[in-house]
Amino acid sequence: MVKVADRLQGQQQSPLRAMTIRCQELGAINLAQGLSQVPPPPALLAEGTRDFEHLGHSYSAPEGLPGFREAVADKLKRHSGLSVDPATQVVATVGATGALMATLTALLDAGDGVLLFEPFYSYHLAALRMLQLSPEPVRLTGPGFETTEAALRAAITDKTRAMILCTPNNPTGRRLTAGELAAVSAVAEEYDLLVITDEVYADIYHGVTPHLAPASVGDLGDRTVTIASLGKTFSIPGWRVGYACGPPELMSRIRLAADALVVCAPVPLQELGIRALRLGDDYYQELRQMYERKRRILADGFMAAGLTPNTPEGSYYLYVDCSPMPVATGTEAAELLLERSLVGTVAGEAFYLDQPDRPYVRVCFSLPDEVLTEAADRIGRAGLTHG
């Protein structure tokens, strides 16, 4: 039998994808995976259909089309207050996951420790394990999931070389505050740590306070690689167009890794991405209003069931404490939800290295209103808090 790579030992199918498959088999409503099932901007689709024949269909440079990188730099300036040179500080990637893989490959070595704020996005852990990096959890507890300098320092080991932040957070929807980022900056400076920020939900925030980019706080810009994508903002995750930006000396290495891994991001979709990135403020306001409406629809269903979902500050997820249910774990809660309501969720265990302190499930509300309404009705009628 052919031997497989040691790096895959312990790797299993994502629980998010596993629940998606089960929902397909059972005909259940899938709220588990963040599939972004709302339509992209109609004008973007119309332009793509009209112009696709005339777009570029060969390779771009590994760092991406100049126009795409300029559009990214312009958007970062307008929305996050970051000033980056599109020629030396931006690399187009195959989604944010591609940006993360290129960054980890370029800047860290096998065995290096990477701080993960728990609960974390499960694909961050998968990427670390794939590259034989050592995940080092910083346990945050609900309901606030605040980050403290003491918790950060307690998690540092002699192997620690980096940390991954996700703000707005997946799965909780929490956004890091200026005070928390100041603590991150202090610890990163003292221990000379690379900071990688996943900001794919930066444009989907709830409330009036805009997204706070970690690289804009203190001295973090000198050691931070910001990764993001077009998928969540424009409801085009299947296009797989993302980017990384950061200090030129880091980005030159990331460019080499991105080239070796995938050659370049899809060129015609980079060209259409330029148009998406140049949409005006009205688009973003309507996007946030849409997601606030969808959040309320699904939250009402959980409250009708006797559960209290969190109020996310960003992203399109609810993180639900299922303690009132007759369950001990999030895995049991997800099973009970699937059994009684035919609604698929993802157990909180998917976002932790060790057992969570409570039985959580995460649900996605990036679906059509009528689907969310049906899911909320099923959840509310399911008798979830009864034995």
Coordinates of C-alpha atoms in Angstrom, one line a residue:
M1 CA 0.0 0.0 0.0
V2 CA 1.3 3.5 -0.9
K3 CA 2.4 5.4 2.2
V4 CA 0.6 8.8 2.8
A5 CA 2.2 11.9 4.1
D6 CA 2.6 12.2 7.9
R7 CA 1.3 15.7 7.8
L8 CA -2.2 14.3 7.1
Q9 CA -2.2 12.1 10.3
G10 CA -5.1 13.2 12.4
Q11 CA -6.7 15.3 9.7
Q12 CA -10.4 14.6 9.2
Q13 CA -13.2 16.0 7.2
S14 CA -14.3 19.4 8.4
P15 CA -17.4 19.0 10.7
L16 CA -18.9 21.9 8.8
R17 CA -18.8 19.9 5.5
A18 CA -19.8 16.7 7.3
M19 CA -23.0 18.4 8.5
T20 CA -23.6 19.8 5.0
I21 CA -23.5 16.3 3.6
R22 CA -25.9 15.1 6.3
C23 CA -28.3 17.9 5.6
Q24 CA -28.3 17.0 1.9
E25 CA -29.0 13.3 2.8
L26 CA -31.9 14.2 5.2
G27 CA -33.3 17.1 3.2
A28 CA -32.6 19.4 6.2
I29 CA -32.1 23.2 6.2
N30 CA -28.3 23.7 6.3
L31 CA -27.4 26.5 8.7
A32 CA -24.0 24.9 9.5
Q33 CA -21.7 26.0 6.7
G34 CA -21.2 29.6 5.8
L35 CA -22.1 29.1 2.2
S36 CA -23.2 32.7 1.6
Q37 CA -26.4 31.9 -0.2
V38 CA -27.6 35.4 -0.9
P39 CA -27.3 36.7 -4.5
P40 CA -24.2 38.7 -5.6
P41 CA -24.7 42.3 -6.7
P42 CA -26.9 42.1 -9.9
A43 CA -24.8 44.7 -11.7
L44 CA -21.7 42.7 -11.1
L45 CA -23.3 39.6 -12.6
A46 CA -24.6 41.5 -15.5
E47 CA -21.2 43.0 -16.3
G48 CA -19.6 39.6 -15.9
T49 CA -22.0 38.0 -18.3
R50 CA -21.6 40.8 -20.8
D51 CA -17.8 41.1 -20.7
F52 CA -16.5 37.7 -19.8
E53 CA -15.3 36.9 -23.4
H54 CA -13.1 40.1 -23.4
L55 CA -11.5 39.6 -19.9
G56 CA -8.0 38.2 -19.4
H57 CA -7.8 34.4 -19.7
S58 CA -4.1 33.8 -19.3
Y59 CA -1.9 34.1 -16.1
S60 CA -1.3 37.3 -14.2
A61 CA 1.8 38.0 -12.2
P62 CA 1.9 35.9 -9.0
E63 CA 1.0 39.0 -7.0
G64 CA -2.1 39.7 -9.2
L65 CA -3.2 42.3 -11.7
P66 CA -2.0 45.8 -11.0
G67 CA -5.6 47.1 -11.3
F68 CA -6.8 44.6 -8.7
R69 CA -4.1 45.4 -6.2
E70 CA -4.8 49.1 -6.7
A71 CA -8.5 48.6 -6.1
V72 CA -7.7 46.6 -2.9
A73 CA -5.4 49.4 -1.7
D74 CA -8.1 52.0 -2.4
K75 CA -10.7 50.0 -0.5
L76 CA -8.4 49.5 2.5
K77 CA -7.8 53.2 2.6
R78 CA -11.5 54.1 2.4
H79 CA -12.8 51.5 4.8
S80 CA -10.0 50.7 7.2
G81 CA -7.7 53.7 7.1
L82 CA -4.8 51.6 6.0
S83 CA -2.2 53.0 3.6
V84 CA -0.6 50.3 1.5
D85 CA 1.5 50.4 -1.7
P86 CA -0.3 48.2 -4.2
A87 CA 3.0 47.5 -6.0
T88 CA 4.8 46.1 -2.9
Q89 CA 2.3 45.4 -0.2
V90 CA -0.6 43.5 -1.8
V91 CA -0.8 40.0 -3.2
A92 CA -3.9 38.5 -4.8
T93 CA -4.7 35.0 -3.6
V94 CA -7.0 32.1 -4.2
G95 CA -9.4 33.2 -1.5
A96 CA -8.5 34.1 2.1
T97 CA -7.6 30.5 2.7
G98 CA -5.0 30.8 0.0
A99 CA -3.7 34.0 1.6
L100 CA -3.4 32.2 4.9
M101 CA -1.6 29.2 3.4
A102 CA 0.9 31.4 1.5
T103 CA 1.5 33.5 4.6
L104 CA 2.1 30.5 6.9
T105 CA 4.3 28.7 4.2
A106 CA 6.4 31.8 3.6
L107 CA 6.9 33.1 7.1
L108 CA 6.9 30.1 9.6
D109 CA 8.7 26.8 9.9
A110 CA 7.4 23.4 11.0
G111 CA 7.2 23.2 14.8
D112 CA 6.7 27.0 15.3
G113 CA 3.9 27.8 17.7
V114 CA 0.9 29.9 16.7
L115 CA -1.5 31.4 19.1
L116 CA -5.2 30.7 18.3
F117 CA -7.9 32.6 20.1
E118 CA -10.4 30.0 21.1
P119 CA -13.1 29.6 19.8
F120 CA -11.4 29.9 16.4
Y121 CA -12.3 29.3 12.7
S122 CA -11.7 25.6 12.2
Y123 CA -9.8 26.0 8.9
H124 CA -7.2 28.1 10.8
L125 CA -6.4 25.0 12.8
A126 CA -6.5 22.8 9.7
A127 CA -4.0 25.0 8.0
L128 CA -1.6 24.9 11.0
R129 CA -1.8 21.2 11.2
M130 CA -1.3 20.7 7.4
L131 CA 2.0 22.7 7.7
Q132 CA 3.0 21.0 10.9
L133 CA 2.8 24.1 13.0
S134 CA 1.9 24.0 16.7
P135 CA -1.5 25.5 17.7
E136 CA -1.3 27.2 21.0
P137 CA -4.8 28.1 22.3
V138 CA -5.8 31.3 24.1
R139 CA -9.0 30.3 25.8
L140 CA -11.7 32.9 25.7
T141 CA -15.0 32.3 27.6
G142 CA -18.5 33.4 27.0
P143 CA -20.6 35.3 26.9
G144 CA -18.1 38.2 26.3
F145 CA -15.2 36.3 24.8
E146 CA -12.8 39.2 25.7
T147 CA -9.1 39.0 25.1
T148 CA -6.8 40.0 27.9
E149 CA -3.0 40.7 28.0
A150 CA -2.8 38.2 30.9
A151 CA -4.4 35.4 28.8
L152 CA -2.0 36.2 26.0
R153 CA 1.1 36.1 28.1
A154 CA 0.0 32.9 29.8
A155 CA -0.3 31.1 26.4
I156 CA 3.2 32.1 25.2
T157 CA 5.8 29.3 25.0
D158 CA 9.4 29.1 23.8
K159 CA 8.0 28.0 20.4
T160 CA 5.6 30.9 19.9
R161 CA 6.3 32.9 16.8
A162 CA 2.9 34.1 15.6
M163 CA -0.7 34.6 16.4
I164 CA -3.9 34.5 14.3
L165 CA -6.7 37.0 14.9
C166 CA -10.1 36.8 13.4
T167 CA -12.2 40.0 13.7
P168 CA -15.1 40.1 13.2
N169 CA -14.8 36.6 14.7
N170 CA -16.0 33.4 13.2
P171 CA -17.8 31.7 15.1
T172 CA -18.9 34.3 17.7
G173 CA -19.2 37.5 15.6
R174 CA -17.2 39.5 18.2
R175 CA -14.9 42.4 17.1
L176 CA -11.7 43.1 18.9
T177 CA -11.6 46.5 20.7
A178 CA -8.9 49.1 20.5
G179 CA -7.9 48.2 24.1
E180 CA -7.6 44.5 23.2
L181 CA -5.6 45.2 20.1
A182 CA -3.3 47.5 22.2
A183 CA -2.7 44.4 24.4
V184 CA -2.0 42.3 21.3
S185 CA 0.5 44.9 20.1
A186 CA 2.3 45.0 23.4
V187 CA 2.7 41.2 23.6
A188 CA 3.6 40.9 19.9
E189 CA 6.3 43.6 20.3
E190 CA 7.8 42.1 23.4
Y191 CA 8.0 38.6 21.9
D192 CA 8.6 39.7 18.3
L193 CA 5.6 37.8 17.0
L194 CA 4.1 37.8 13.5
V195 CA 0.4 38.8 13.6
I196 CA -1.9 37.4 11.0
T197 CA -5.4 38.9 10.9
D198 CA -8.4 37.3 9.1
E199 CA -10.8 40.1 8.3
V200 CA -13.1 38.5 5.7
Y201 CA -16.2 39.8 7.6
A202 CA -14.8 43.4 7.9
D203 CA -17.7 44.8 5.8
I204 CA -20.4 42.9 7.7
Y205 CA -20.6 44.7 11.0
H206 CA -23.7 45.4 13.1
G207 CA -24.2 48.8 14.7
V208 CA -22.8 52.2 13.8
T209 CA -19.1 51.7 14.7
P210 CA -17.1 50.7 11.7
H211 CA -14.6 47.9 11.5
L212 CA -11.3 48.4 13.3
A213 CA -8.4 47.0 11.4
P214 CA -5.7 45.6 13.7
A215 CA -2.9 46.9 11.5
S216 CA -4.1 50.4 12.2
V217 CA -3.6 50.2 15.9
G218 CA -0.3 51.2 17.5
D219 CA 2.7 49.5 15.9
L220 CA 0.9 46.5 14.7
G221 CA 1.2 47.6 11.1
D222 CA 4.9 46.8 11.2
R223 CA 4.3 43.1 11.9
T224 CA 0.8 42.3 10.7
V225 CA -0.3 40.5 7.5
T226 CA -3.9 41.3 6.8
I227 CA -5.9 38.7 4.9
A228 CA -9.3 39.1 3.4
S229 CA -11.4 38.1 0.4
L230 CA -14.2 39.3 -1.8
G231 CA -16.4 36.2 -1.1
K232 CA -18.3 37.3 2.0
T233 CA -18.7 41.0 1.1
F234 CA -20.0 40.4 -2.4
S235 CA -21.6 36.9 -1.9
I236 CA -19.2 35.3 -4.3
P237 CA -17.2 32.8 -2.2
G238 CA -17.0 30.4 -5.1
W239 CA -15.0 32.8 -7.1
R240 CA -12.1 32.2 -4.7
V241 CA -10.5 35.7 -4.9
G242 CA -8.8 37.0 -1.9
Y243 CA -5.7 39.0 -0.9
A244 CA -3.0 39.5 1.7
C245 CA -1.3 42.8 2.5
G246 CA 1.4 43.9 4.9
P247 CA 5.0 45.2 5.2
P248 CA 6.9 44.9 1.9
E249 CA 9.6 42.6 3.3
L250 CA 7.0 40.1 4.4
M251 CA 4.9 40.4 1.2
S252 CA 7.9 39.7 -1.0
R253 CA 8.1 36.3 0.7
I254 CA 4.4 35.7 0.5
R255 CA 4.4 36.5 -3.2
L256 CA 7.0 33.7 -3.7
A257 CA 4.9 31.2 -1.7
A258 CA 1.7 32.1 -3.5
D259 CA 3.4 31.6 -6.9
A260 CA 4.7 28.2 -5.8
L261 CA 1.3 27.1 -4.4
V262 CA -1.1 28.2 -7.1
V263 CA 0.7 30.4 -9.7
C264 CA -1.9 33.2 -9.5
A265 CA -5.5 34.0 -8.6
P266 CA -8.2 33.5 -11.3
V267 CA -7.5 36.3 -13.8
P268 CA -11.0 37.1 -15.2
L269 CA -12.4 37.1 -11.6
Q270 CA -9.6 39.5 -10.5
E271 CA -10.9 41.8 -13.3
L272 CA -14.5 41.5 -12.2
G273 CA -13.2 41.9 -8.6
I274 CA -11.9 45.4 -9.5
R275 CA -15.5 46.4 -10.3
A276 CA -16.8 44.9 -7.1
L277 CA -14.2 46.7 -5.0
R278 CA -15.2 50.0 -6.5
L279 CA -18.9 49.8 -5.5
G280 CA -20.0 52.8 -3.5
D281 CA -21.0 53.3 0.1
D282 CA -24.7 52.6 -0.6
Y283 CA -23.9 49.0 -1.4
Y284 CA -22.2 48.4 2.0
Q285 CA -25.0 50.1 3.9
E286 CA -27.6 47.9 2.2
L287 CA -25.4 44.9 2.9
R288 CA -25.4 45.5 6.6
Q289 CA -29.1 46.3 6.7
M290 CA -29.8 43.1 4.9
Y291 CA -27.8 41.0 7.4
E292 CA -29.3 42.7 10.4
R293 CA -32.8 41.8 9.1
K294 CA -31.7 38.2 8.6
R295 CA -30.1 38.0 12.0
R296 CA -33.3 39.0 13.7
I297 CA -35.3 36.4 11.8
L298 CA -33.2 33.5 13.0
A299 CA -32.6 34.9 16.5
D300 CA -36.4 35.1 16.9
G301 CA -36.7 31.3 16.2
F302 CA -34.1 30.4 18.9
M303 CA -35.7 32.7 21.4
A304 CA -39.1 31.1 20.7
A305 CA -37.4 27.8 21.5
G306 CA -36.3 29.1 24.9
L307 CA -32.7 29.7 23.9
T308 CA -30.8 33.0 24.0
P309 CA -28.6 33.5 20.9
N310 CA -25.7 36.0 21.2
T311 CA -25.9 39.4 19.5
P312 CA -22.9 39.3 17.1
E313 CA -21.0 42.5 16.4
G314 CA -20.1 41.4 12.9
S315 CA -20.2 38.4 10.5
Y316 CA -23.3 36.4 9.6
Y317 CA -23.4 33.9 12.4
L318 CA -25.2 33.3 15.7
Y319 CA -23.4 31.5 18.4
V320 CA -26.0 29.9 20.6
D321 CA -25.6 28.7 24.1
C322 CA -27.7 25.5 24.3
S323 CA -27.5 25.0 28.1
P324 CA -31.3 25.1 28.5
M325 CA -31.5 22.0 26.3
P326 CA -31.2 18.5 27.8
V327 CA -27.7 18.1 26.4
A328 CA -24.1 18.2 27.8
T329 CA -22.2 19.1 24.6
G330 CA -22.6 21.1 21.4
T331 CA -22.4 17.9 19.5
E332 CA -25.4 16.6 21.3
A333 CA -27.2 19.9 20.8
A334 CA -26.5 19.8 17.0
E335 CA -27.8 16.2 16.9
L336 CA -31.0 17.1 18.8
L337 CA -31.6 20.1 16.5
L338 CA -31.2 18.0 13.4
E339 CA -33.4 15.2 14.8
R340 CA -36.3 17.4 16.0
S341 CA -36.3 20.3 13.6
L342 CA -34.4 19.1 10.5
V343 CA -32.1 22.1 10.8
G344 CA -28.4 21.5 10.5
T345 CA -26.0 23.4 12.8
V346 CA -22.3 23.0 13.6
A347 CA -21.3 22.0 17.2
G348 CA -19.1 24.4 19.2
E349 CA -16.5 21.7 19.5
A350 CA -15.5 22.4 15.9
F351 CA -14.0 25.7 17.1
Y352 CA -11.9 24.4 20.1
L353 CA -9.0 22.2 20.8
D354 CA -10.5 21.1 24.1
Q355 CA -14.1 20.8 25.2
P356 CA -15.9 24.1 25.3
D357 CA -17.2 25.4 28.7
R358 CA -20.8 25.3 27.4
P359 CA -22.8 23.4 24.7
Y360 CA -22.6 25.8 21.8
V361 CA -23.8 25.6 18.2
R362 CA -23.1 28.0 15.4
V363 CA -25.6 28.9 12.8
C364 CA -25.3 30.9 9.6
F365 CA -27.9 33.5 8.5
S366 CA -26.5 34.2 5.0
L367 CA -29.5 32.5 3.4
P368 CA -32.7 33.8 1.7
D369 CA -35.3 35.2 4.1
E370 CA -37.8 32.5 3.3
V371 CA -35.3 29.8 4.2
L372 CA -34.4 31.5 7.5
T373 CA -38.1 32.0 8.3
E374 CA -38.8 28.3 7.8
A375 CA -35.7 27.4 9.8
A376 CA -36.8 29.7 12.6
D377 CA -40.3 28.3 12.6
R378 CA -39.0 24.7 12.8
I379 CA -36.6 25.6 15.7
G380 CA -39.3 27.4 17.6
R381 CA -41.7 24.5 17.4
A382 CA -39.2 21.7 18.0
G383 CA -39.5 21.5 21.8
L384 CA -35.8 21.7 22.2
T385 CA -35.7 22.5 26.0
H386 CA -37.8 19.5 26.9
G387 CA -36.3 16.1 27.7

